[in-house]
Amino acid sequence: MKITNLQNLPQAIVNAVINDPYDGKGSDISATRLLAPPRINILTKKHWDKLEEDAADRIFSLLGQSVHHIIERAAQEGDLSEERVFVNNEQTNGWTVSGQFDYLTKDGDLIDFKTTSAWAVVDALKNGKSEWEAQLNILDWLIRHSETKLPIKVKSLSIVAILRDWSKMKALTSVDYPKQQVVTIPITMWSDAEQDAYVQGRIALHQSAALQEEPPICSPEERWNKPDTYAVMKDGRKSAVRLLPSMDEAKQFIKDNGMSEGKGCKIVLRAGEDTRCAHYCAVRDYCTHWTKVSF
Ligand code: SF4
């Protein structure tokens, strides 16, 4: 993959992006890729030499990596940090799976550090975040089955989120907003059987996709799909009176509320999108799902 510098960033930053220390060597799939949609992995492997990504699109990731230097400074005697573990056993169907955890305290707290936005954390605390839960449970699974037995058994999982855009003023004025720039989010730890079943299911999904000529299109959830909505608009008002999921429901809403379409009100389609495909997928130019809708 070639890193471009279309935004003319300082060369030092571009160099830092290019020298990404990520290393999943020695395994067939990493924990991160196990979580990712199979189609993205397969297209990435297939077109690797032709792929381009702009350094400007890697800045958040660069900031995330900088946290790893902090973790090294945080580790106390008996704690483990930044270790990559490997598993190839009866559950992995011939593959070697690897993953690197951030920080495992001697008391068994497995902690993953993330730099993220304040509102992402507000949402995660309110609604949970299935991706973070799965990621931490995969890491626990790797530690439990690791070829090099670790001296610590995981007892709890958590994310320590460092809020890159935290604002003291918002913290003072908004009830929901995090009061500190660092927030600990407890993560549900699955039973051993649940972790085993989940990891085996993901491996099977990736292995079966790799055998297909056309790997399955990423699901709407994986594409971060936002569906079309229908806005009921009143003349002279900028915001919608109501957003509804279908034209029929929008028409019904107008009727139920004594309004008449075309007489002071109208219905406007707000087109949805596959946000990941449109803005965050490095292989979209090689994906027929995207090329069909965008060209
Ligand atoms: S463009 Fe969309 S559907 Fe295609 S691989 Fe990327 S995320 Fe998946």
XYZ file of C-alpha atoms and ligand atoms in Angstrom:
303
model
C 0.000 0.000 0.000
C 1.224 3.429 -0.927
C 0.840 6.338 1.509
C 0.152 9.580 -0.360
C 0.452 13.129 0.937
C -2.340 14.955 -0.892
C -2.839 17.459 1.943
C 0.835 18.390 1.961
C 1.374 17.453 5.605
C 4.828 17.953 7.140
C 7.198 15.192 6.020
C 7.896 14.207 9.649
C 4.215 13.319 10.117
C 4.120 11.409 6.827
C 7.253 9.480 7.889
C 5.599 8.594 11.193
C 2.549 7.296 9.316
C 4.688 5.255 6.926
C 6.709 3.692 9.759
C 3.619 2.124 11.327
C 4.949 -0.481 13.777
C 1.864 -2.724 13.420
C 3.027 -6.276 12.973
C 0.734 -9.258 12.636
C 3.458 -11.408 11.094
C 3.461 -15.091 11.914
C -0.322 -15.400 11.908
C -3.049 -15.987 9.337
C -5.308 -13.385 10.876
C -5.048 -10.798 13.637
C -7.716 -10.017 16.223
C -8.421 -6.720 14.438
C -8.917 -8.421 11.084
C -10.977 -11.197 12.646
C -13.434 -8.514 13.747
C -13.416 -6.728 10.388
C -15.731 -7.742 7.522
C -14.212 -10.612 5.475
C -14.781 -8.717 2.208
C -12.503 -5.860 3.300
C -9.739 -8.288 4.341
C -9.922 -10.261 1.107
C -9.933 -7.183 -1.157
C -7.101 -5.642 0.881
C -4.922 -8.733 0.426
C -5.793 -9.049 -3.257
C -5.123 -5.420 -4.193
C -2.505 -4.489 -1.594
C 0.129 -3.315 -4.085
C -2.336 -0.976 -5.827
C -3.975 0.501 -2.725
C -3.373 4.102 -1.732
C -4.242 5.877 1.491
C -3.616 9.497 2.290
C -1.470 10.301 5.317
C -4.135 12.803 6.446
C -6.600 9.910 6.844
C -4.228 8.155 9.228
C -3.820 10.921 11.795
C -6.382 9.525 14.254
C -4.678 6.171 14.042
C -1.303 7.843 14.602
C -2.646 9.541 17.727
C -3.964 6.170 18.915
C -0.529 4.615 18.478
C 1.111 7.381 20.509
C -0.824 6.171 23.544
C 1.261 2.991 23.498
C 4.287 4.938 24.701
C 2.196 6.076 27.663
C 1.253 2.474 28.461
C 4.905 1.450 28.602
C 5.475 4.162 31.191
C 2.401 3.073 33.178
C 3.352 -0.597 33.653
C 4.250 -1.618 37.210
C 6.204 -4.667 38.333
C 4.213 -7.817 37.557
C 2.003 -6.126 34.939
C 2.197 -7.105 31.274
C 1.949 -4.637 28.418
C 1.994 -4.650 24.640
C 2.386 -8.415 24.233
C 1.388 -10.210 21.047
C -0.015 -13.674 21.646
C -0.602 -16.474 19.151
C -3.090 -19.336 19.060
C -3.227 -22.309 16.720
C -5.336 -25.054 18.251
C -8.370 -27.274 17.663
C -10.622 -24.167 17.604
C -8.779 -22.295 14.833
C -9.240 -24.855 12.046
C -5.648 -24.723 10.803
C -5.150 -20.972 11.156
C -2.896 -19.103 13.549
C -4.669 -16.162 15.166
C -2.697 -13.377 16.843
C -3.488 -10.275 18.816
C -1.674 -7.713 20.872
C -3.155 -6.497 24.128
C -2.388 -3.084 25.583
C -2.183 -3.672 29.304
C -2.845 -6.568 31.680
C -2.375 -5.698 35.341
C -1.031 -8.292 37.741
C -4.530 -8.372 39.286
C -6.046 -9.518 35.981
C -7.568 -6.295 34.636
C -7.252 -6.343 30.851
C -7.300 -2.732 29.662
C -7.438 -1.393 26.122
C -6.575 2.289 25.610
C -8.375 4.268 22.945
C -8.182 7.848 21.792
C -11.664 8.705 20.646
C -14.238 11.488 20.528
C -16.216 12.527 23.579
C -19.553 11.836 21.904
C -18.436 8.310 20.914
C -17.904 7.629 24.604
C -21.243 9.172 25.580
C -22.896 6.836 23.065
C -20.870 3.791 24.230
C -21.815 4.424 27.876
C -25.487 4.768 26.949
C -25.921 2.095 24.284
C -22.834 -0.106 24.656
C -20.469 -0.714 21.753
C -20.543 -4.257 20.441
C -17.268 -3.865 18.535
C -15.299 -2.929 21.664
C -16.947 -5.764 23.594
C -16.027 -8.304 20.893
C -12.462 -6.968 20.599
C -11.729 -7.292 24.316
C -13.307 -10.745 24.476
C -11.203 -11.932 21.525
C -8.096 -10.706 23.360
C -9.167 -12.586 26.482
C -9.744 -15.683 24.333
C -6.215 -15.315 22.890
C -4.700 -14.979 26.367
C -6.597 -18.054 27.623
C -5.428 -20.186 24.693
C -2.033 -18.582 24.120
C 0.822 -20.868 23.072
C 3.099 -19.102 25.574
C 1.129 -19.415 28.802
C 0.828 -16.059 30.532
C 1.186 -15.949 34.328
C -1.974 -13.836 34.767
C -5.622 -14.866 34.358
C -7.918 -12.151 33.060
C -10.629 -11.223 35.580
C -12.117 -8.060 34.101
C -12.188 -6.098 30.861
C -12.262 -2.360 30.343
C -11.556 0.429 27.906
C -9.720 3.532 29.048
C -10.848 6.184 26.597
C -8.802 9.358 26.168
C -11.117 11.968 24.674
C -9.195 13.759 21.953
C -11.779 16.527 21.502
C -12.860 16.972 25.138
C -13.982 20.480 26.040
C -14.015 21.825 29.573
C -16.783 24.279 28.660
C -19.039 21.500 27.345
C -18.358 19.494 30.500
C -19.599 22.459 32.544
C -22.710 23.063 30.462
C -23.941 19.665 29.233
C -25.416 17.036 31.572
C -24.504 14.019 29.415
C -20.988 15.162 28.543
C -18.009 13.402 30.270
C -16.717 15.396 33.218
C -13.094 14.292 32.703
C -10.920 13.839 29.620
C -10.246 10.200 30.511
C -13.127 7.774 30.993
C -13.066 4.115 32.039
C -15.715 1.976 30.354
C -16.321 -1.451 31.905
C -16.748 -4.155 29.249
C -18.868 -7.280 29.701
C -16.737 -10.402 29.911
C -18.304 -13.362 28.140
C -18.149 -16.914 29.456
C -15.369 -19.140 28.102
C -17.947 -21.024 26.011
C -19.315 -17.777 24.526
C -15.826 -16.563 23.628
C -14.945 -19.935 22.065
C -18.131 -19.983 19.979
C -17.689 -16.376 18.842
C -14.068 -16.794 17.737
C -14.772 -20.094 15.979
C -17.722 -18.471 14.188
C -15.588 -15.539 12.994
C -12.817 -17.854 11.779
C -15.354 -19.974 9.880
C -16.835 -16.824 8.304
C -13.432 -15.599 7.083
C -12.338 -19.017 5.866
C -15.558 -19.595 3.938
C -15.451 -16.061 2.384
C -11.874 -16.688 1.219
C -13.069 -19.723 -0.771
C -15.784 -17.795 -2.626
C -15.156 -16.118 -5.951
C -17.125 -13.062 -4.782
C -16.846 -12.634 -1.000
C -20.149 -11.627 0.661
C -21.011 -7.913 0.591
C -20.484 -6.331 3.995
C -23.723 -6.215 5.983
C -25.579 -2.890 6.415
C -24.220 -2.733 9.957
C -20.665 -3.314 8.717
C -21.175 -0.669 6.013
C -22.351 1.760 8.755
C -25.483 2.161 6.695
C -27.742 5.131 7.325
C -31.135 4.438 5.699
C -33.138 6.960 3.670
C -35.464 9.128 5.732
C -38.447 11.257 4.742
C -38.627 14.714 6.280
C -41.970 16.418 6.729
C -41.169 20.104 6.183
C -43.402 23.104 6.870
C -43.038 26.303 4.857
C -40.979 28.905 6.704
C -39.387 26.354 9.031
C -35.804 25.124 8.499
C -35.877 21.935 10.569
C -38.152 18.978 9.842
C -41.424 18.653 11.728
C -40.792 14.887 11.793
C -38.379 12.411 10.201
C -39.975 9.143 9.124
C -38.543 5.940 7.676
C -40.881 5.669 4.654
C -42.897 7.849 2.249
C -46.126 6.127 3.328
C -45.504 6.950 6.980
C -44.653 10.552 6.098
C -47.921 10.882 4.134
C -49.859 9.320 6.997
C -48.228 11.729 9.478
C -49.354 14.681 7.358
C -52.885 13.314 7.206
C -53.053 12.510 10.927
C -51.947 16.031 11.793
C -54.524 17.828 9.676
C -51.978 19.049 7.126
C -52.169 18.828 3.356
C -49.150 18.039 1.178
C -48.304 20.905 -1.202
C -50.285 23.383 0.900
C -47.752 24.723 3.360
C -45.925 21.457 3.789
C -43.961 18.943 1.774
C -42.041 15.691 2.085
C -38.299 15.765 1.342
C -36.224 12.636 0.826
C -33.007 12.685 2.818
C -30.882 10.077 1.102
C -29.055 7.647 3.377
C -25.593 6.328 2.678
C -23.131 3.559 3.439
C -20.856 5.765 5.511
C -17.978 3.306 5.704
C -17.991 2.673 1.937
C -18.267 6.371 1.136
C -15.633 7.709 3.512
C -13.613 5.067 5.328
C -13.021 1.992 3.162
C -9.568 1.796 1.534
C -10.682 -0.926 -0.903
C -13.905 0.667 -2.145
C -12.513 1.240 -5.673
C -12.147 -2.538 -5.976
C -15.531 -3.370 -4.437
C -18.449 -3.899 -6.835
C -20.940 -2.903 -4.112
C -19.416 0.582 -4.066
C -18.523 0.963 -7.739
C -22.109 0.041 -8.718
C -23.718 2.711 -6.535
C -21.158 5.462 -7.059
C -20.485 5.367 -10.808
S -16.850 -0.576 -0.100
Fe -18.351 -1.091 1.486
S -19.154 -3.135 0.952
Fe -17.225 -2.804 -0.190
S -15.636 -3.708 1.082
Fe -15.725 -1.536 1.592
S -17.163 -1.423 3.353
Fe -17.452 -3.435 2.387
